[in-house]
Amino acid sequence: MDHHHSPTNLGTVVSVRGSVVDIRFENQLPPIYSLLRTEPDARMAIEVLSHLDPHRVRGIALTPTQGLARGMIVNDTGGPLTAPVGKGILSRMFDVFGRPIDRQPPPSDLQYRSVHRAPPPLGRRSTKSEIFETGIKVIDVLMPLERGGKAGLFGGAGVGKTVLLTEMIHNMIGHHQGVSIFCGIGERCREGEELYRDMKNAGVLQNMVMVFGQMNEPPGSRFRVGHAALTMAEYFRDDEHRDVLLLIDNIFRFIQAGSEVSGLMGQMPSRLGYQPTMGTELARLEERIANTDTGAITSIQAVYVPADDFTDPAAVHTFSHLSASIVLSRKRASEGLYPAIDPLQSSSKMATPGTIGERHYRIAQDVRRTLAQYAELKDIIAMLGLEQLSPEDRQVVARARRLERFLTQPFFTTEQFSGINGTLVSRKDALDGCERILQDEFKDYPEHALYMIGGIEDVRETAKTGAQTI
């Protein structure tokens, strides 16, 4: 795995404090980011993060440090931490060192590349804004994603986050012939296993790679797993010229791991206890997510914010990189409106007339306005009943309720539970449907006829059968 160069450059451990290890080298200092391994078994790995003086380096252990002691000998591997790349990584699950953790035989025909790579130079980046169509109506109409951009996915447990991500992976394959990479940071082992099973059952595993840095692993490995996943993503973008969907769950844990590492390295925290380098560390990772002339890495990053405090520095730094936010709502989930995305809280920087076009912009604004008016009228309806509303307001309610139902969608990846066939709806069809509802074309159809359908043409089918009720 590691490329040993000779003569070997050996060092001696002089101190161990938590995950921070200081090592003395007599001959030459290994460069920053060098990977060091303990002798003779290479069981423990340490990454060099700073040079203390001409003879000493300070590193962070990427493996548990039990049993690591002063006087132990370490060997400079002569290179940085590497990640496996190649066709053989598809449908596999790896740890931060690129070792398979899915109990399958080791993949063959791989190359190893450094996890520390520079972002693509500006000259190779694509400057035009393109939409990344997901085939999911509510996203494509109200918060269109940017190809090569970054969307934040907000929402706690149990509101359908994994289902939404699985569906996007499914549509990425069907729609863009792309590859998906799932990067789990600070997850529980159980979640990784469940996700692997879910992906397998949903039939999307063959076009994805999973990389995990689990909660029980030292902060150094949770901090690096994002870099390993990006190296894999860059391979598919740059060598195979494919589009990549990179899912990071959860980006906040990357920042947390960075702050643990920084605290251990003895850097003084800045305000609110975060590392002074948080902005640059996050930027170093985020800037690699981009589209070039050969392909794009589009990312969706789950953000769990501490105590829902969106002014937390971690949240603020993350937001500055995002081009769209998708907010999941427990209330919508409880009403059976899946995907349970809150259309009024979610937004996208792409939603400007210049990017999505005048017509799409107009329809999206009308949909938002109608839903916002309905939200305001709900209080009156709750107190006085629908009858007390003016005819105009009643029309708004009727439109809003039909839009809400039209913006639900049966997913391919949940067919086995719902018994309803999944649908992939083009942005054009989704816009047509919204526009026709806004023009009251379906006011004589029952609301339930618009629930869990694909394109608006399906209304006539459900109206005939009347099978689905809400």
Short mmCIF file of C-alpha atoms in Angstrom, two decimals:
data_model
loop_
_atom_site.label_atom_id
_atom_site.label_comp_id
_atom_site.label_asym_id
_atom_site.label_seq_id
_atom_site.Cartn_x
_atom_site.Cartn_y
_atom_site.Cartn_z
CA MET A 1 0.00 0.00 0.00
CA ASP A 2 2.60 2.50 1.11
CA HIS A 3 5.50 3.06 -1.20
CA HIS A 4 8.61 2.42 0.85
CA HIS A 5 11.59 4.32 -0.39
CA SER A 6 15.06 3.32 0.66
CA PRO A 7 17.19 4.02 2.53
CA THR A 8 14.56 3.98 5.25
CA ASN A 9 14.15 7.14 7.25
CA LEU A 10 13.49 6.11 10.85
CA GLY A 11 12.36 8.28 13.73
CA THR A 12 11.76 7.80 17.44
CA VAL A 13 8.57 8.71 19.32
CA VAL A 14 9.42 11.35 21.94
CA SER A 15 5.92 12.03 23.32
CA VAL A 16 2.31 10.93 22.97
CA ARG A 17 -0.57 13.15 24.13
CA GLY A 18 -3.92 11.75 23.08
CA SER A 19 -3.72 11.52 19.29
CA VAL A 20 -0.81 13.95 19.03
CA VAL A 21 2.59 12.36 18.59
CA ASP A 22 5.98 14.09 18.50
CA ILE A 23 8.76 12.21 16.68
CA ARG A 24 12.49 12.85 16.42
CA PHE A 25 14.34 12.23 13.14
CA GLU A 26 18.14 12.39 13.07
CA ASN A 27 18.71 12.58 9.30
CA GLN A 28 15.93 14.20 7.31
CA LEU A 29 12.55 15.56 8.37
CA PRO A 30 9.62 14.01 6.52
CA PRO A 31 7.59 16.69 4.68
CA ILE A 32 4.18 17.87 5.97
CA TYR A 33 1.41 15.30 5.27
CA SER A 34 3.94 12.41 5.18
CA LEU A 35 2.48 9.19 6.48
CA LEU A 36 4.56 7.49 9.16
CA ARG A 37 4.07 3.88 10.27
CA THR A 38 5.22 2.19 13.47
CA GLU A 39 7.89 -0.49 13.14
CA PRO A 40 7.98 -3.42 12.69
CA ASP A 41 4.32 -4.18 11.97
CA ALA A 42 3.13 -0.83 10.48
CA ARG A 43 0.07 -1.24 12.70
CA MET A 44 -0.22 2.43 13.62
CA ALA A 45 -0.29 5.36 11.24
CA ILE A 46 0.64 8.97 11.97
CA GLU A 47 0.33 11.94 9.61
CA VAL A 48 2.89 14.75 9.92
CA LEU A 49 1.14 18.09 10.46
CA SER A 50 3.94 20.41 11.57
CA HIS A 51 7.72 20.76 11.93
CA LEU A 52 8.69 21.77 15.46
CA ASP A 53 12.43 22.21 14.87
CA PRO A 54 15.12 20.77 12.56
CA HIS A 55 14.80 17.37 14.23
CA ARG A 56 11.21 17.04 15.44
CA VAL A 57 7.84 16.71 13.75
CA ARG A 58 4.38 16.77 15.31
CA GLY A 59 1.78 14.46 13.84
CA ILE A 60 -1.74 13.24 14.41
CA ALA A 61 -2.44 9.53 14.78
CA LEU A 62 -4.96 8.17 12.27
CA THR A 63 -5.24 4.94 14.28
CA PRO A 64 -5.99 4.42 18.00
CA THR A 65 -2.91 5.25 20.09
CA GLN A 66 -3.28 2.54 22.77
CA GLY A 67 0.10 0.92 23.01
CA LEU A 68 1.96 3.77 21.31
CA ALA A 69 4.78 4.81 23.63
CA ARG A 70 7.98 6.86 23.86
CA GLY A 71 10.99 5.22 22.30
CA MET A 72 9.02 3.37 19.64
CA ILE A 73 10.49 3.44 16.16
CA VAL A 74 8.48 4.83 13.22
CA ASN A 75 9.24 4.65 9.55
CA ASP A 76 8.61 7.44 7.03
CA THR A 77 6.65 5.78 4.21
CA GLY A 78 8.01 8.40 1.83
CA GLY A 79 4.60 9.68 0.79
CA PRO A 80 1.24 10.93 2.02
CA LEU A 81 -1.92 9.03 2.94
CA THR A 82 -3.34 7.58 -0.29
CA ALA A 83 -6.77 6.49 -1.50
CA PRO A 84 -7.50 3.69 -3.97
CA VAL A 85 -8.84 4.71 -7.39
CA GLY A 86 -9.91 2.71 -10.42
CA LYS A 87 -12.99 0.89 -11.70
CA GLY A 88 -12.48 -1.75 -9.03
CA ILE A 89 -13.62 0.58 -6.23
CA LEU A 90 -17.23 0.66 -7.47
CA SER A 91 -19.82 -1.06 -5.23
CA ARG A 92 -17.25 -1.32 -2.44
CA MET A 93 -16.98 0.10 1.07
CA PHE A 94 -13.65 1.46 2.42
CA ASP A 95 -12.11 3.01 5.52
CA VAL A 96 -9.88 6.08 5.54
CA PHE A 97 -6.80 3.97 4.57
CA GLY A 98 -8.56 2.57 1.51
CA ARG A 99 -8.98 -0.86 3.09
CA PRO A 100 -12.21 -2.64 2.12
CA ILE A 101 -14.57 -3.00 5.11
CA ASP A 102 -17.36 -4.91 3.35
CA ARG A 103 -15.89 -8.38 4.01
CA GLN A 104 -15.35 -8.96 0.27
CA PRO A 105 -12.02 -9.96 -1.32
CA PRO A 106 -9.66 -7.02 -1.92
CA PRO A 107 -10.39 -5.23 -5.22
CA SER A 108 -7.86 -5.77 -7.99
CA ASP A 109 -6.31 -3.42 -10.52
CA LEU A 110 -6.19 -0.27 -8.38
CA GLN A 111 -3.89 2.71 -8.26
CA TYR A 112 -3.26 4.75 -5.13
CA ARG A 113 -3.28 8.55 -5.12
CA SER A 114 -2.56 11.14 -2.47
CA VAL A 115 -5.61 12.34 -0.57
CA HIS A 116 -4.10 15.85 -0.57
CA ARG A 117 -4.65 17.33 -3.98
CA ALA A 118 -4.98 20.89 -5.17
CA PRO A 119 -8.34 22.18 -6.44
CA PRO A 120 -8.63 22.29 -10.24
CA PRO A 121 -6.95 25.42 -11.65
CA LEU A 122 -9.31 28.21 -12.69
CA GLY A 123 -8.41 27.73 -16.32
CA ARG A 124 -9.85 24.22 -16.32
CA ARG A 125 -13.03 25.11 -14.48
CA SER A 126 -16.25 25.54 -16.31
CA THR A 127 -17.62 29.04 -15.81
CA LYS A 128 -21.16 28.53 -17.02
CA SER A 129 -23.88 27.77 -14.49
CA GLU A 130 -25.73 24.60 -15.36
CA ILE A 131 -28.58 22.95 -13.56
CA PHE A 132 -28.08 19.51 -12.11
CA GLU A 133 -31.48 17.91 -12.69
CA THR A 134 -32.44 15.42 -10.01
CA GLY A 135 -35.74 14.23 -11.51
CA ILE A 136 -37.35 15.18 -8.18
CA LYS A 137 -40.04 17.78 -8.86
CA VAL A 138 -39.89 19.88 -5.70
CA ILE A 139 -36.08 20.23 -5.91
CA ASP A 140 -35.87 20.97 -9.64
CA VAL A 141 -38.67 23.56 -9.52
CA LEU A 142 -38.03 25.39 -6.24
CA MET A 143 -34.38 24.85 -5.32
CA PRO A 144 -32.57 23.79 -8.50
CA LEU A 145 -29.14 22.33 -7.81
CA GLU A 146 -26.02 23.48 -9.57
CA ARG A 147 -23.89 21.04 -11.54
CA GLY A 148 -20.55 21.12 -9.74
CA GLY A 149 -22.16 23.00 -6.85
CA LYS A 150 -22.84 22.18 -3.23
CA ALA A 151 -26.21 21.74 -1.62
CA GLY A 152 -26.80 21.48 2.10
CA LEU A 153 -29.35 18.98 3.37
CA PHE A 154 -30.80 20.02 6.71
CA GLY A 155 -33.01 17.93 8.94
CA GLY A 156 -32.88 15.58 11.89
CA ALA A 157 -33.35 11.84 12.02
CA GLY A 158 -36.45 10.14 10.70
CA VAL A 159 -37.60 12.75 8.19
CA GLY A 160 -36.45 10.86 5.13
CA LYS A 161 -32.90 12.05 4.58
CA THR A 162 -31.47 8.64 3.63
CA VAL A 163 -34.40 7.88 1.32
CA LEU A 164 -33.87 11.20 -0.48
CA LEU A 165 -30.13 10.56 -0.87
CA THR A 166 -30.75 7.01 -2.12
CA GLU A 167 -33.22 8.29 -4.71
CA MET A 168 -30.70 10.87 -5.92
CA ILE A 169 -28.08 8.14 -6.33
CA HIS A 170 -30.63 6.11 -8.30
CA ASN A 171 -31.50 9.03 -10.58
CA MET A 172 -27.84 10.00 -10.99
CA ILE A 173 -27.22 6.63 -12.65
CA GLY A 174 -30.34 6.69 -14.82
CA HIS A 175 -30.23 10.34 -15.71
CA HIS A 176 -26.55 11.25 -15.96
CA GLN A 177 -24.78 7.85 -16.28
CA GLY A 178 -22.83 9.11 -13.30
CA VAL A 179 -21.14 7.67 -10.24
CA SER A 180 -22.00 8.38 -6.62
CA ILE A 181 -19.64 8.46 -3.68
CA PHE A 182 -20.99 8.31 -0.17
CA CYS A 183 -18.70 9.66 2.53
CA GLY A 184 -19.80 8.92 6.09
CA ILE A 185 -18.05 11.08 8.68
CA GLY A 186 -18.55 10.30 12.34
CA GLU A 187 -21.37 7.86 11.74
CA ARG A 188 -22.13 4.97 14.05
CA CYS A 189 -20.96 1.63 12.59
CA ARG A 190 -24.56 0.46 12.60
CA GLU A 191 -25.55 3.33 10.28
CA GLY A 192 -22.85 2.38 7.81
CA GLU A 193 -24.03 -1.22 7.69
CA GLU A 194 -27.69 -0.19 7.33
CA LEU A 195 -26.84 2.20 4.53
CA TYR A 196 -24.88 -0.50 2.71
CA ARG A 197 -27.89 -2.83 2.95
CA ASP A 198 -30.31 -0.07 1.87
CA MET A 199 -28.18 0.76 -1.18
CA LYS A 200 -27.91 -2.91 -2.08
CA ASN A 201 -31.69 -3.42 -1.78
CA ALA A 202 -32.37 -0.27 -3.78
CA GLY A 203 -30.15 -1.63 -6.55
CA VAL A 204 -27.81 1.37 -6.66
CA LEU A 205 -24.64 -0.16 -5.21
CA GLN A 206 -22.98 -1.06 -8.53
CA ASN A 207 -22.44 2.61 -9.39
CA MET A 208 -21.32 3.90 -6.04
CA VAL A 209 -18.43 3.81 -3.61
CA MET A 210 -18.76 4.19 0.15
CA VAL A 211 -16.05 5.54 2.47
CA PHE A 212 -16.43 5.73 6.23
CA GLY A 213 -14.58 7.37 9.09
CA GLN A 214 -16.58 6.18 12.06
CA MET A 215 -17.42 7.81 15.34
CA ASN A 216 -15.26 5.35 17.29
CA GLU A 217 -12.18 6.17 15.21
CA PRO A 218 -9.68 8.86 16.22
CA PRO A 219 -10.36 12.44 15.05
CA GLY A 220 -7.47 12.26 12.57
CA SER A 221 -9.21 9.56 10.54
CA ARG A 222 -12.59 11.34 10.62
CA PHE A 223 -10.78 14.48 9.48
CA ARG A 224 -9.19 12.73 6.48
CA VAL A 225 -12.03 10.58 5.21
CA GLY A 226 -13.49 13.52 3.26
CA HIS A 227 -10.17 13.98 1.46
CA ALA A 228 -10.06 10.28 0.60
CA ALA A 229 -13.59 10.43 -0.86
CA LEU A 230 -12.69 13.49 -2.93
CA THR A 231 -9.65 11.78 -4.39
CA MET A 232 -11.94 8.98 -5.57
CA ALA A 233 -14.43 11.50 -6.96
CA GLU A 234 -11.69 13.35 -8.84
CA TYR A 235 -10.58 10.10 -10.45
CA PHE A 236 -14.05 9.52 -11.96
CA ARG A 237 -14.30 13.16 -13.05
CA ASP A 238 -10.80 13.61 -14.47
CA ASP A 239 -9.86 10.12 -15.73
CA GLU A 240 -13.22 8.63 -16.70
CA HIS A 241 -14.89 11.96 -17.56
CA ARG A 242 -18.02 11.07 -15.66
CA ASP A 243 -20.23 13.22 -13.51
CA VAL A 244 -20.01 12.44 -9.82
CA LEU A 245 -22.51 12.94 -7.03
CA LEU A 246 -20.65 13.23 -3.73
CA LEU A 247 -22.76 12.75 -0.62
CA ILE A 248 -21.20 13.82 2.66
CA ASP A 249 -22.96 12.84 5.87
CA ASN A 250 -22.31 14.87 7.91
CA ILE A 251 -20.09 17.86 7.09
CA PHE A 252 -20.39 19.20 10.64
CA ARG A 253 -18.47 16.15 11.91
CA PHE A 254 -15.61 17.05 9.56
CA ILE A 255 -15.40 20.47 11.21
CA GLN A 256 -15.65 18.88 14.65
CA ALA A 257 -12.84 16.44 13.90
CA GLY A 258 -10.75 19.38 12.67
CA SER A 259 -11.35 21.26 15.88
CA GLU A 260 -10.35 18.21 17.96
CA VAL A 261 -7.16 17.83 15.93
CA SER A 262 -6.41 21.53 16.24
CA GLY A 263 -7.00 21.55 19.99
CA LEU A 264 -4.72 18.55 20.39
CA MET A 265 -2.06 20.25 18.26
CA GLY A 266 -2.00 23.05 20.82
CA GLN A 267 -3.43 25.81 18.63
CA MET A 268 -5.40 28.40 20.56
CA PRO A 269 -9.06 28.21 19.62
CA SER A 270 -10.70 31.33 18.23
CA ARG A 271 -14.14 32.50 19.32
CA LEU A 272 -16.60 29.86 20.50
CA GLY A 273 -13.92 27.23 20.70
CA TYR A 274 -13.38 26.46 17.01
CA GLN A 275 -9.96 26.12 15.47
CA PRO A 276 -8.52 29.30 13.91
CA THR A 277 -7.87 27.32 10.74
CA MET A 278 -11.44 26.07 10.33
CA GLY A 279 -12.20 28.36 7.40
CA THR A 280 -9.13 27.31 5.42
CA GLU A 281 -9.53 23.61 6.22
CA LEU A 282 -13.13 23.62 5.05
CA ALA A 283 -12.23 25.68 1.97
CA ARG A 284 -9.42 23.27 1.09
CA LEU A 285 -11.96 20.45 1.00
CA GLU A 286 -14.85 22.39 -0.57
CA GLU A 287 -12.78 24.00 -3.34
CA ARG A 288 -11.99 20.57 -4.75
CA ILE A 289 -15.70 20.07 -5.41
CA ALA A 290 -16.08 21.71 -8.79
CA ASN A 291 -16.86 21.15 -12.43
CA THR A 292 -14.14 21.13 -15.06
CA ASP A 293 -14.08 20.72 -18.80
CA THR A 294 -14.28 16.91 -18.38
CA GLY A 295 -16.98 16.40 -15.75
CA ALA A 296 -18.40 17.69 -12.52
CA ILE A 297 -18.47 16.77 -8.85
CA THR A 298 -21.82 17.88 -7.46
CA SER A 299 -22.19 17.46 -3.74
CA ILE A 300 -24.98 17.15 -1.24
CA GLN A 301 -23.81 17.68 2.29
CA ALA A 302 -25.95 16.74 5.24
CA VAL A 303 -25.63 19.41 7.91
CA TYR A 304 -26.68 18.68 11.47
CA VAL A 305 -26.27 21.93 13.26
CA PRO A 306 -25.55 21.85 17.00
CA ALA A 307 -28.83 22.54 18.82
CA ASP A 308 -30.29 23.97 15.60
CA ASP A 309 -28.18 27.09 16.14
CA PHE A 310 -27.58 28.41 12.64
CA THR A 311 -25.33 31.20 13.94
CA ASP A 312 -22.80 28.64 15.17
CA PRO A 313 -19.49 29.36 13.36
CA ALA A 314 -19.47 25.84 11.95
CA ALA A 315 -22.83 26.49 10.31
CA VAL A 316 -21.85 29.95 9.09
CA HIS A 317 -18.65 28.66 7.45
CA THR A 318 -20.53 25.77 5.85
CA PHE A 319 -23.29 28.04 4.50
CA SER A 320 -20.76 30.27 2.77
CA HIS A 321 -19.87 27.34 0.48
CA LEU A 322 -23.38 26.14 -0.32
CA SER A 323 -25.25 27.08 -3.48
CA ALA A 324 -28.54 25.53 -2.35
CA SER A 325 -30.20 24.37 0.83
CA ILE A 326 -32.75 21.59 1.12
CA VAL A 327 -34.58 21.67 4.44
CA LEU A 328 -36.48 18.58 5.55
CA SER A 329 -39.49 19.12 7.78
CA ARG A 330 -40.93 16.75 10.36
CA LYS A 331 -44.31 18.43 10.00
CA ARG A 332 -44.51 17.66 6.28
CA ALA A 333 -43.44 14.08 6.91
CA SER A 334 -46.25 13.72 9.44
CA GLU A 335 -48.72 14.97 6.81
CA GLY A 336 -47.54 12.29 4.40
CA LEU A 337 -46.00 14.85 2.04
CA TYR A 338 -42.89 13.00 0.80
CA PRO A 339 -40.21 14.00 -0.01
CA ALA A 340 -40.71 16.01 3.20
CA ILE A 341 -38.92 19.10 1.89
CA ASP A 342 -40.07 22.44 3.24
CA PRO A 343 -40.52 24.52 0.07
CA LEU A 344 -40.49 27.86 1.88
CA GLN A 345 -37.34 27.29 3.95
CA SER A 346 -35.33 25.73 1.12
CA SER A 347 -33.64 27.89 -1.50
CA SER A 348 -31.06 28.00 -4.24
CA LYS A 349 -28.69 30.59 -5.64
CA MET A 350 -29.48 29.18 -9.08
CA ALA A 351 -33.07 30.44 -8.89
CA THR A 352 -32.48 33.66 -10.84
CA PRO A 353 -34.00 34.56 -14.23
CA GLY A 354 -30.50 34.69 -15.74
CA THR A 355 -29.72 31.10 -14.80
CA ILE A 356 -32.96 29.15 -14.94
CA GLY A 357 -34.75 31.38 -17.43
CA GLU A 358 -37.65 33.82 -17.06
CA ARG A 359 -40.42 31.23 -17.27
CA HIS A 360 -39.02 28.86 -14.65
CA TYR A 361 -38.27 31.83 -12.37
CA ARG A 362 -41.82 33.14 -12.71
CA ILE A 363 -43.45 29.77 -12.03
CA ALA A 364 -41.21 29.12 -9.00
CA GLN A 365 -42.05 32.55 -7.58
CA ASP A 366 -45.78 31.96 -8.08
CA VAL A 367 -45.59 28.56 -6.39
CA ARG A 368 -43.72 30.04 -3.43
CA ARG A 369 -46.11 32.94 -3.13
CA THR A 370 -49.15 30.65 -3.22
CA LEU A 371 -47.69 28.33 -0.57
CA ALA A 372 -46.69 31.29 1.62
CA GLN A 373 -50.21 32.77 1.43
CA TYR A 374 -51.69 29.39 2.36
CA ALA A 375 -49.34 29.19 5.37
CA GLU A 376 -50.68 32.56 6.56
CA LEU A 377 -54.32 31.58 5.97
CA LYS A 378 -53.96 28.38 8.00
CA ASP A 379 -54.42 30.27 11.28
CA ILE A 380 -57.70 31.77 10.10
CA ILE A 381 -58.89 28.40 8.81
CA ALA A 382 -58.02 26.79 12.14
CA MET A 383 -60.02 29.37 14.07
CA LEU A 384 -62.95 30.19 11.79
CA GLY A 385 -63.09 27.39 9.22
CA LEU A 386 -62.61 27.45 5.47
CA GLU A 387 -66.11 28.90 4.89
CA GLN A 388 -65.12 32.25 6.39
CA LEU A 389 -62.47 32.90 3.75
CA SER A 390 -63.11 35.19 0.79
CA PRO A 391 -63.56 33.41 -2.58
CA GLU A 392 -60.08 34.63 -3.67
CA ASP A 393 -58.48 33.20 -0.54
CA ARG A 394 -60.34 29.94 -1.01
CA GLN A 395 -58.88 29.74 -4.50
CA VAL A 396 -55.38 30.28 -3.09
CA VAL A 397 -55.94 27.43 -0.61
CA ALA A 398 -57.22 25.12 -3.34
CA ARG A 399 -54.20 25.88 -5.54
CA ALA A 400 -51.73 25.56 -2.67
CA ARG A 401 -53.10 22.19 -1.55
CA ARG A 402 -52.95 20.89 -5.12
CA LEU A 403 -49.39 22.17 -5.52
CA GLU A 404 -48.36 20.52 -2.23
CA ARG A 405 -49.72 17.22 -3.45
CA PHE A 406 -48.25 17.56 -6.92
CA LEU A 407 -44.83 18.21 -5.32
CA THR A 408 -44.95 14.79 -3.64
CA GLN A 409 -43.44 11.96 -5.65
CA PRO A 410 -43.21 8.18 -5.52
CA PHE A 411 -39.56 7.08 -5.34
CA PHE A 412 -37.96 4.18 -7.18
CA THR A 413 -35.99 3.24 -4.11
CA THR A 414 -39.12 2.77 -1.96
CA GLU A 415 -41.21 0.80 -4.46
CA GLN A 416 -40.94 -2.34 -2.38
CA PHE A 417 -42.56 -0.59 0.62
CA SER A 418 -45.06 1.70 -1.08
CA GLY A 419 -46.19 -0.57 -3.89
CA ILE A 420 -46.24 2.53 -6.13
CA ASN A 421 -43.87 2.69 -9.11
CA GLY A 422 -41.19 5.38 -8.82
CA THR A 423 -41.13 8.30 -11.22
CA LEU A 424 -38.39 10.49 -12.62
CA VAL A 425 -39.91 13.79 -13.77
CA SER A 426 -38.08 16.17 -16.08
CA ARG A 427 -37.81 19.80 -15.04
CA LYS A 428 -39.93 20.73 -18.05
CA ASP A 429 -42.78 18.41 -17.01
CA ALA A 430 -42.57 19.53 -13.39
CA LEU A 431 -42.83 23.19 -14.46
CA ASP A 432 -45.73 22.48 -16.83
CA GLY A 433 -47.62 20.78 -14.01
CA CYS A 434 -47.09 23.65 -11.58
CA GLU A 435 -48.08 26.21 -14.19
CA ARG A 436 -51.30 24.38 -15.05
CA ILE A 437 -52.26 24.03 -11.38
CA LEU A 438 -51.64 27.76 -10.89
CA GLN A 439 -53.98 28.41 -13.84
CA ASP A 440 -56.73 26.43 -12.03
CA GLU A 441 -56.85 23.78 -14.71
CA PHE A 442 -57.35 21.07 -12.07
CA LYS A 443 -59.68 22.85 -9.71
CA ASP A 444 -62.46 20.34 -10.44
CA TYR A 445 -60.22 17.35 -9.76
CA PRO A 446 -60.07 16.08 -6.17
CA GLU A 447 -56.85 16.98 -4.35
CA HIS A 448 -55.90 13.33 -3.88
CA ALA A 449 -55.74 12.89 -7.67
CA LEU A 450 -52.50 14.95 -7.61
CA TYR A 451 -50.91 13.06 -4.71
CA MET A 452 -47.95 10.76 -5.40
CA ILE A 453 -48.03 11.06 -9.18
CA GLY A 454 -45.23 11.77 -11.66
CA GLY A 455 -46.01 14.28 -14.40
CA ILE A 456 -49.32 16.14 -14.38
CA GLU A 457 -50.67 13.88 -17.15
CA ASP A 458 -50.94 11.11 -14.54
CA VAL A 459 -53.76 13.02 -12.81
CA ARG A 460 -56.31 11.63 -15.19
CA GLU A 461 -55.28 8.09 -14.28
CA THR A 462 -55.53 8.56 -10.52
CA ALA A 463 -58.77 10.50 -10.84
CA LYS A 464 -60.30 7.50 -12.64
CA THR A 465 -59.13 4.92 -10.12
CA GLY A 466 -59.46 7.15 -7.06
CA ALA A 467 -57.26 4.62 -5.31
CA GLN A 468 -54.91 6.88 -3.41
CA THR A 469 -56.34 8.96 -0.64
CA ILE A 470 -54.75 11.45 1.68
#
